[in-house]
Short mmCIF file of C-alpha atoms in Angstrom, two decimals:
data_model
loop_
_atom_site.label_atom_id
_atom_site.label_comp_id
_atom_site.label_asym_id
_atom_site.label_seq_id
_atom_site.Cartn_x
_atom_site.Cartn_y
_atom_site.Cartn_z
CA UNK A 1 -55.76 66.35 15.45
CA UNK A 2 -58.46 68.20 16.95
CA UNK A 3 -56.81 67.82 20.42
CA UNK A 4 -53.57 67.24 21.20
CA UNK A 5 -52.36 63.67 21.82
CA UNK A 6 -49.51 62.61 24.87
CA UNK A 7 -47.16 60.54 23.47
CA UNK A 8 -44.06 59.82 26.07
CA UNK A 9 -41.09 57.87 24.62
CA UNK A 10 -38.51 56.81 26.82
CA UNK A 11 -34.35 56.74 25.41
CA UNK A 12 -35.79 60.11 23.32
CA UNK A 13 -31.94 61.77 23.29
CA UNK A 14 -30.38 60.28 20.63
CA UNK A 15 -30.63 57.28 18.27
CA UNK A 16 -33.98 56.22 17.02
CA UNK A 17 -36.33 57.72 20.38
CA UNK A 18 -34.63 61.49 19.28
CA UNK A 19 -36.14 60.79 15.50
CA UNK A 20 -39.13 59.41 17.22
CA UNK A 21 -39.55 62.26 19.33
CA UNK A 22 -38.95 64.93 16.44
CA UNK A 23 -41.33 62.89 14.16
CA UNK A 24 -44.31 62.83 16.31
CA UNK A 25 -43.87 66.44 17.60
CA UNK A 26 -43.97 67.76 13.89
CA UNK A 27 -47.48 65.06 14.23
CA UNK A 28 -48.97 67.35 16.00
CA UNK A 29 -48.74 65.18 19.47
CA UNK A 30 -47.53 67.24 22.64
CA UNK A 31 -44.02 65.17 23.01
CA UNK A 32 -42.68 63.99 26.71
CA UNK A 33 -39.22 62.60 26.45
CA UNK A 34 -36.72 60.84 29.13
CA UNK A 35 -33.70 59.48 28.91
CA UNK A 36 -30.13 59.22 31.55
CA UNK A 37 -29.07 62.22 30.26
CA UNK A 38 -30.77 65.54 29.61
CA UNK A 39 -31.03 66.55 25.76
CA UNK A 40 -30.48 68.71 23.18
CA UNK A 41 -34.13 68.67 21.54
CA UNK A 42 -35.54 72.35 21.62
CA UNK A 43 -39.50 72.14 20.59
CA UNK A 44 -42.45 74.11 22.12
CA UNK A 45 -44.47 70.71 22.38
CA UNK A 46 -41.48 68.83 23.59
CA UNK A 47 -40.32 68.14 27.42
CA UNK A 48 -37.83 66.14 28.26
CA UNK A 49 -36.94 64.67 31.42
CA UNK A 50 -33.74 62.91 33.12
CA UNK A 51 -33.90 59.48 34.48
CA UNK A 52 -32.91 56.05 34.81
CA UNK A 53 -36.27 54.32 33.36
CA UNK A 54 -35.37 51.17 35.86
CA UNK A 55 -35.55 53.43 38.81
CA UNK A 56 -38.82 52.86 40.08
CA UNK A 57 -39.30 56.31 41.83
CA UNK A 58 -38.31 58.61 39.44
CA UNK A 59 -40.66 56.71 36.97
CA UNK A 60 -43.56 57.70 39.11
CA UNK A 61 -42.45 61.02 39.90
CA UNK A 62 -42.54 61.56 35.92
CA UNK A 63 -45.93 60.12 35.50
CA UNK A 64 -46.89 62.35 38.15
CA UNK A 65 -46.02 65.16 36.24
CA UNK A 66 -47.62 64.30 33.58
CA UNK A 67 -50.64 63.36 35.40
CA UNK A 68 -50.71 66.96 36.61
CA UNK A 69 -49.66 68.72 33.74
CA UNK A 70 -51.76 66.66 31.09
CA UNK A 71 -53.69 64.80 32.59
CA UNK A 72 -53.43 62.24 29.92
CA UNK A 73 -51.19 60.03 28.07
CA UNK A 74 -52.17 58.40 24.87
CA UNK A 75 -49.29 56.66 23.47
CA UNK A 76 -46.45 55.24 25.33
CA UNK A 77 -43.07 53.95 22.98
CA UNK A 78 -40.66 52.01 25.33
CA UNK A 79 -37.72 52.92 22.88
CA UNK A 80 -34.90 52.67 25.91
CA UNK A 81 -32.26 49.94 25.40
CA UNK A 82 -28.68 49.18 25.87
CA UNK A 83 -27.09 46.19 24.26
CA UNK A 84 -23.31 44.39 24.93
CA UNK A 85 -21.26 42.68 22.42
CA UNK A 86 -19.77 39.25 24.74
CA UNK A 87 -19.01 35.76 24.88
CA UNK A 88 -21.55 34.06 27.82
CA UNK A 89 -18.35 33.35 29.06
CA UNK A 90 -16.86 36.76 28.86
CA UNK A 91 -20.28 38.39 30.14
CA UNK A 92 -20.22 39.46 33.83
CA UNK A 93 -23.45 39.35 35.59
CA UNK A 94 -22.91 43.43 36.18
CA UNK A 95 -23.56 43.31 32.48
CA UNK A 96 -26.62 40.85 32.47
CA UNK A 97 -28.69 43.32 35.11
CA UNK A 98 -28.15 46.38 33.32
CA UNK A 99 -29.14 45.22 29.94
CA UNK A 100 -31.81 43.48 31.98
CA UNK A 101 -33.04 46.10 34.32
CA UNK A 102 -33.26 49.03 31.05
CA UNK A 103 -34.48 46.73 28.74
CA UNK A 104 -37.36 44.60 30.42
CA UNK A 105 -37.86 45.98 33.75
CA UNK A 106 -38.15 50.05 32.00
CA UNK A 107 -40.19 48.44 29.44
CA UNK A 108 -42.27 46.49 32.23
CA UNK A 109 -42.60 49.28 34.96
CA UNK A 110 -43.22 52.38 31.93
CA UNK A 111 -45.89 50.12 31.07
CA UNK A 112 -47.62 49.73 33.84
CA UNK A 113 -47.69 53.14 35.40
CA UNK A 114 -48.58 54.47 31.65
CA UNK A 115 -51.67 52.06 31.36
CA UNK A 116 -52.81 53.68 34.99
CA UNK A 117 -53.30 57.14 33.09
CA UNK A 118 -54.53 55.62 29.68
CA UNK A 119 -57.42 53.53 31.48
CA UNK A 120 -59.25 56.60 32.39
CA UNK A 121 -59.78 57.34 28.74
CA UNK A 122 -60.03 54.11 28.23
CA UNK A 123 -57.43 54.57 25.60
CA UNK A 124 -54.24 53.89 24.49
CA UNK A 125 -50.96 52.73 22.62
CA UNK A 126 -48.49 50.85 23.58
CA UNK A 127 -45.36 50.22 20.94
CA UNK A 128 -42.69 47.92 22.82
CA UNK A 129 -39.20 47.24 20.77
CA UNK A 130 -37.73 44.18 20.35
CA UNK A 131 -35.71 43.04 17.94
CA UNK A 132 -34.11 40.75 15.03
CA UNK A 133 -31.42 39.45 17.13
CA UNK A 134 -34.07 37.26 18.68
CA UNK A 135 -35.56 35.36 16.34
CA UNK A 136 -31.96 34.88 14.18
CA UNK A 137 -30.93 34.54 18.02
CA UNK A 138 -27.14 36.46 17.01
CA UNK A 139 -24.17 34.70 18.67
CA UNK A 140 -22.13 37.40 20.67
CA UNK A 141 -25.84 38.81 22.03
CA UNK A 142 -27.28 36.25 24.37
CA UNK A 143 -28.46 38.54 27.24
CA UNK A 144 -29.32 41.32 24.78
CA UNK A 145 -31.55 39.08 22.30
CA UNK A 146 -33.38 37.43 25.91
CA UNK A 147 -34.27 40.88 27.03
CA UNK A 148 -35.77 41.49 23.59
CA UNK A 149 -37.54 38.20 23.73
CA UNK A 150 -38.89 38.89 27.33
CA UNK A 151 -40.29 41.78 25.66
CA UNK A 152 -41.79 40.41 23.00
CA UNK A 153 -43.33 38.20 25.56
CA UNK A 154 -44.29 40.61 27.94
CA UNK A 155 -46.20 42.95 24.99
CA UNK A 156 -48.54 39.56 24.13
CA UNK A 157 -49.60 38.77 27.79
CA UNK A 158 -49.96 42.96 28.46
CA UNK A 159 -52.00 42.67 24.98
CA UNK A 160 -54.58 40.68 26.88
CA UNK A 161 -54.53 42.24 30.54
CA UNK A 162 -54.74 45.37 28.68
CA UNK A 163 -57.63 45.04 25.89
CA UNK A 164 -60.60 45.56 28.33
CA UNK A 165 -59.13 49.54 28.91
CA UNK A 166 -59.10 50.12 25.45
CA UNK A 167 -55.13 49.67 25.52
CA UNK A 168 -53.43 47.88 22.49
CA UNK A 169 -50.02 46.91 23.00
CA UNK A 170 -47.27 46.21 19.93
CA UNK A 171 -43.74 45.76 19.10
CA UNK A 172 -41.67 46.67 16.48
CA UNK A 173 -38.28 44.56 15.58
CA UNK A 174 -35.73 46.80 13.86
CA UNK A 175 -33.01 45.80 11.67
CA UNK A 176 -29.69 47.53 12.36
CA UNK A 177 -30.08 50.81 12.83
CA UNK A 178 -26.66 53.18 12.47
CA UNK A 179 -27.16 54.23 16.00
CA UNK A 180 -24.81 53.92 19.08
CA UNK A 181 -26.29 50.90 19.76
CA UNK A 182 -23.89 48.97 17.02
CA UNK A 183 -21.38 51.51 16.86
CA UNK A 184 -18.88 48.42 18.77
CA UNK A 185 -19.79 45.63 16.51
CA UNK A 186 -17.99 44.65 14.11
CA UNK A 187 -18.29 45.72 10.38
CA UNK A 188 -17.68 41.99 9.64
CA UNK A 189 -20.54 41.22 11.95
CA UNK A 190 -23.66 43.65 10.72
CA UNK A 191 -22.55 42.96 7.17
CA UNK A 192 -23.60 39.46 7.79
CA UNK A 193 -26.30 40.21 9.92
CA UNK A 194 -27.70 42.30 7.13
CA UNK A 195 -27.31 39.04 4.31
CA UNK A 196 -29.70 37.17 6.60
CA UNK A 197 -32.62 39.68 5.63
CA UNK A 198 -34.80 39.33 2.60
CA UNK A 199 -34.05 42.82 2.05
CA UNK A 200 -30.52 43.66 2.80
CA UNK A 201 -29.84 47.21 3.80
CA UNK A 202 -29.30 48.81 7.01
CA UNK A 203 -32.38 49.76 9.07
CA UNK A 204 -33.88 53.56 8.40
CA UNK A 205 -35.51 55.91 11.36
CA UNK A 206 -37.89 56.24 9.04
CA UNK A 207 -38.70 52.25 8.51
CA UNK A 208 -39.07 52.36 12.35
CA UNK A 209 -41.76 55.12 12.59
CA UNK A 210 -43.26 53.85 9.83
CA UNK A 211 -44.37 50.87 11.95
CA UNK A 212 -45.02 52.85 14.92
CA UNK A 213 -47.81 55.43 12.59
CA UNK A 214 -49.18 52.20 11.73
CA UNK A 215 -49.56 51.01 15.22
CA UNK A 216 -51.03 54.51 16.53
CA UNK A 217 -53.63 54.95 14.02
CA UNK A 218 -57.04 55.14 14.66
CA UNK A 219 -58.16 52.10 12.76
CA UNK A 220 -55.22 49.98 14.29
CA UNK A 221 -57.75 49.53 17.62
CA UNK A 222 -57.72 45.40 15.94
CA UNK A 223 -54.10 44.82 15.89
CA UNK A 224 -52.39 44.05 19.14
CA UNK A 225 -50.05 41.55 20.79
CA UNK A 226 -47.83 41.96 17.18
CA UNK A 227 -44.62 41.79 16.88
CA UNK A 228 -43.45 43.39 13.72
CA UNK A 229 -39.76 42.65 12.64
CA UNK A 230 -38.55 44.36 9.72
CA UNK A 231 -36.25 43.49 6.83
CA UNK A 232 -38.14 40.52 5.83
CA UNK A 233 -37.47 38.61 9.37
CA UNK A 234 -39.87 36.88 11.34
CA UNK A 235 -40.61 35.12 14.37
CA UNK A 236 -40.74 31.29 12.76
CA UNK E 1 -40.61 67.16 38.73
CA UNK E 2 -40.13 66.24 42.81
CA UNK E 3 -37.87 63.31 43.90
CA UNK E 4 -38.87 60.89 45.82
CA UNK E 5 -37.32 61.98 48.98
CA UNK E 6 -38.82 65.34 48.37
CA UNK E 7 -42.24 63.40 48.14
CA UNK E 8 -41.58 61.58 51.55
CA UNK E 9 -40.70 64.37 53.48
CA UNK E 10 -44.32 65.59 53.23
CA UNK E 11 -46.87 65.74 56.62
CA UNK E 12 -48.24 62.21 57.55
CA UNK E 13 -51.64 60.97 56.05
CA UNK E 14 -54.08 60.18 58.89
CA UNK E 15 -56.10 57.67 59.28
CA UNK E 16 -59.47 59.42 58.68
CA UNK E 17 -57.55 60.81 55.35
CA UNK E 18 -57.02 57.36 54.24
CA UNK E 19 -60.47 56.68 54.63
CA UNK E 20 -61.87 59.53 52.50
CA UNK E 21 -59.73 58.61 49.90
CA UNK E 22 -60.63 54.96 49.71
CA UNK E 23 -64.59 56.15 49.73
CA UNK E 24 -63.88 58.40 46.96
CA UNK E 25 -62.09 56.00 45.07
CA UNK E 26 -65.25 54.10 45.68
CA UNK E 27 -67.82 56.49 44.68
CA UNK E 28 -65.34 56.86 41.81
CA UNK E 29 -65.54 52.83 40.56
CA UNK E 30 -69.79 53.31 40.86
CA UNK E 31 -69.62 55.88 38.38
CA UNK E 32 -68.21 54.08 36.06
CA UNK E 33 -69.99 50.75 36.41
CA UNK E 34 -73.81 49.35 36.04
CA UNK E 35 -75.75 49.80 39.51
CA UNK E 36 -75.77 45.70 40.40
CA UNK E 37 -71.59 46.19 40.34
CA UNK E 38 -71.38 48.99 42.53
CA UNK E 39 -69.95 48.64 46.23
CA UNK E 40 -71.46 50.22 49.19
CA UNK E 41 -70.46 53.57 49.73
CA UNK E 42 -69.82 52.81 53.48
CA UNK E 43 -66.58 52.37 55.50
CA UNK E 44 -67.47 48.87 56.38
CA UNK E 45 -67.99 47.51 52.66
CA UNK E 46 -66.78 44.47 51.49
CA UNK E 47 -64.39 44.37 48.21
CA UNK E 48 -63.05 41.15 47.55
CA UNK E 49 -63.30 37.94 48.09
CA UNK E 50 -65.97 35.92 49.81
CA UNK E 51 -68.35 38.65 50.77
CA UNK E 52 -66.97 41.37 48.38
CA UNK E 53 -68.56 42.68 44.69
CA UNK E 54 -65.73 43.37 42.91
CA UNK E 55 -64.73 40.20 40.34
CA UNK E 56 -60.73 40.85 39.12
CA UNK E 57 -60.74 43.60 36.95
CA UNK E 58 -63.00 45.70 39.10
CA UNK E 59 -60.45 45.12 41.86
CA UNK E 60 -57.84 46.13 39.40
CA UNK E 61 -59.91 49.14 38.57
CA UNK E 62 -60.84 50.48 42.30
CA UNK E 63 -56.79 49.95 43.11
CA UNK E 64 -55.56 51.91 40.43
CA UNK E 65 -58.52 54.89 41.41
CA UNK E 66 -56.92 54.59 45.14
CA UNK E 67 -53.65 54.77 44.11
CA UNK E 68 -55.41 58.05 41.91
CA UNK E 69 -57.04 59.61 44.97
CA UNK E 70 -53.62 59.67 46.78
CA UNK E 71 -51.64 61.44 43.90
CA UNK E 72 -54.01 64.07 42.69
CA UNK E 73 -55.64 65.04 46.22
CA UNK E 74 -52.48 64.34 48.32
CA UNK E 75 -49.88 64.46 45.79
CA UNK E 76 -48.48 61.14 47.08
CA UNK E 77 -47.68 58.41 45.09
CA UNK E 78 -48.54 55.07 46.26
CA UNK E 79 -48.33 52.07 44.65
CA UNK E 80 -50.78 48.90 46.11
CA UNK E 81 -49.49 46.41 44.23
CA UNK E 82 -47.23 45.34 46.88
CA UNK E 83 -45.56 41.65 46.88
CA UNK E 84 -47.35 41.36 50.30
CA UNK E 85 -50.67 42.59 49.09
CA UNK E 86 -51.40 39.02 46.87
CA UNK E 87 -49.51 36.71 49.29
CA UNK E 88 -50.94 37.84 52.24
CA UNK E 89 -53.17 34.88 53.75
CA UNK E 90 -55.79 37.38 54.50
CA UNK E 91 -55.98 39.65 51.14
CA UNK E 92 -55.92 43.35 52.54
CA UNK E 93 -58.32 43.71 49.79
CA UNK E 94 -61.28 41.94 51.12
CA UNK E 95 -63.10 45.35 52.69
CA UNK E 96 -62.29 48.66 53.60
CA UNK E 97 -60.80 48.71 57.22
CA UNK E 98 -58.21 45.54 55.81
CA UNK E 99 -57.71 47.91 52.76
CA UNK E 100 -57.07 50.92 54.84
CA UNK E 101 -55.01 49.47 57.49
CA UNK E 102 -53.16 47.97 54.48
CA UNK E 103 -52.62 51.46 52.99
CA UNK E 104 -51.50 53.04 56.19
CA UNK E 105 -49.24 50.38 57.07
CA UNK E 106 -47.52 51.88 53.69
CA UNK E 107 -47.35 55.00 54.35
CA UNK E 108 -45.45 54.71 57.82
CA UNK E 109 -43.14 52.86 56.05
CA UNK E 110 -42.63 55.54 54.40
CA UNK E 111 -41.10 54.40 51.18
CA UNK E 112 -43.59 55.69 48.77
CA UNK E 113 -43.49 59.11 47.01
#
């Protein structure tokens, strides 16, 4: 790359946003990273700030900084999420915000404040996740699979606010991933979460980033307002 | 990276600052858009609305460069999408003076880094 790229992911200290994070900053893209808790990830292109990504303030004080340092962001990859194994009628509403506020309102307010900086160069990537509890809509993860589907819906309408700035936005789906994020489920439970796939294996980083490259290339300036599930599921 | 409260804590933006930023915000938004779009580079101009120039998106546009002018010259961060801003009877985005009370009403609030 003849100049480098900003790429911000949010949730970047463990899981799938750390191998996200690692991946593109081996790319070649200068790497900004946030997450609750501060990280581990040592890189010369890599920064990596603390924060709750529902917390409206600290949001902008971030893109702040990366308005002054950078002055640019090119690719934004709303890869924060928290998920909770319950009942509906073992869920307590305490539950239902948080899942809510990380999940749509990060995704919603990292958005916007993201597509501020990438309208100057009226350029830029958006990669949302959702995921295949939604459209096989996964008993045990009601709140958890709505978030994901107000995502999905929020990346189609932002598709279209966001086309005249040169902004595509996209989401990938993941399988099951061996992350934290299913660490409390049940082996029972992903084994036969996994059977409902066309190809039945757990998830890979690598199968996730593979989307994402697709979605940050170049040539991709056609495809937005996707939603990309892997594993063989889809939205029908 | 400052906190918000850090951000708050700084000197009061006057009235006359407000004003230079929304004009530069303005001569901004002509740069970037054919001369029969432009919007009068005066402190009287209407924006939006009736008498104004700007269709949606250019609104959209010149917001976003406001909200610009006040984090890179000031180092403040506003943001102008306020609930009250779209159901306000009488949009404070119609001209400058509604658009610069608007912001300065925001500001002695004082709950914007």
């Amino acid at each position: 790359m003849a100049e480098h790229q900003v790429l911000l992911v949010t949730g970047a200290r463990k899981g799938i946003g750390r191998h996200l994070a690692e991946h593109y900053t081996a790319s070649g893209y200068l790497v900004v990273g946030c997450s609750r808790e501060p990280s581990e990830y040592q890189h010369e292109n890599y920064r990596h700030f603390s924060l709750d990504v529902a917390e409206e303030p600290g949001v902008l004080a971030l893109f702040g900084e990366i308005r002054k340092t950078y002055g640019r962001l090119d690719v934004l990859i709303n890869n924060a999420g928290i998920a909770s194994m319950n009942h509906v009628l073992l869920t307590p509403i305490r539950t239902v915000k948080r899942i809510l506020d990380t999940n749509v309102v990060g995704t919603f307010l990292f958005s916007r404040e993201a597509a501020k900086l990438m309208r100057k160069r009226k350029h830029g990537r958006i990669v949302n996740f959702s995921s295949v509890a939604t459209p096989l809509k996964l008993p045990g993860e009601a709140i958890y699979a709505a978030s994901k589907a107000a995502i999905v819906h929020l990346t189609k309408v932002m598709a279209f606010e966001l086309a005249s700035f040169g902004i595509t936005v996209n989401a990938v789906g993941p399988t099951p991933v061996k992350t934290d994020l299913v660490r409390s489920v049940p082996p029972f439970k992903m084994d036969a979460l996994i059977a409902r796939q066309a190809v039945p294996r757990w998830g890979e980083f690598r199968d996730i980033s593979n989307v994402v490259d697709f979605f940050l290339k170049p040539e991709s300036d056609f495809v937005t307002g996707q939603v990309l599930h892997l594993g063989g599921i889809s939205n029908d | 990276m400052k906190t918000a409260r850090e951000n708050t804590e700084k000197s009061n933006i006057d009235e006359a600052t407000v004003m230079g930023a929304i004009l530069s915000a303005i001569r901004n938004y002509n740069l970037e858009v054919p001369p029969d779009r432009r919007i009068p580079e005066t402190s009287e101009a209407p924006l939006f609305g009736r008498h104004g120039t700007l269709d949606s998106l250019g609104l959209v546009n010149l917001i976003v460069m406001v909200e610009e002018q006040f984090q890179d010259v000031h180092d403040r961060a506003i943001t102008l999408a306020d609930e009250r801003a779209v159901s306000q009877e009488r949009s404070p985005f119609r001209n400058v003076p509604s658009l610069a009370a608007y912001i300065c009403l925001l500001l002695n609030e004082g709950n914007h880094g």
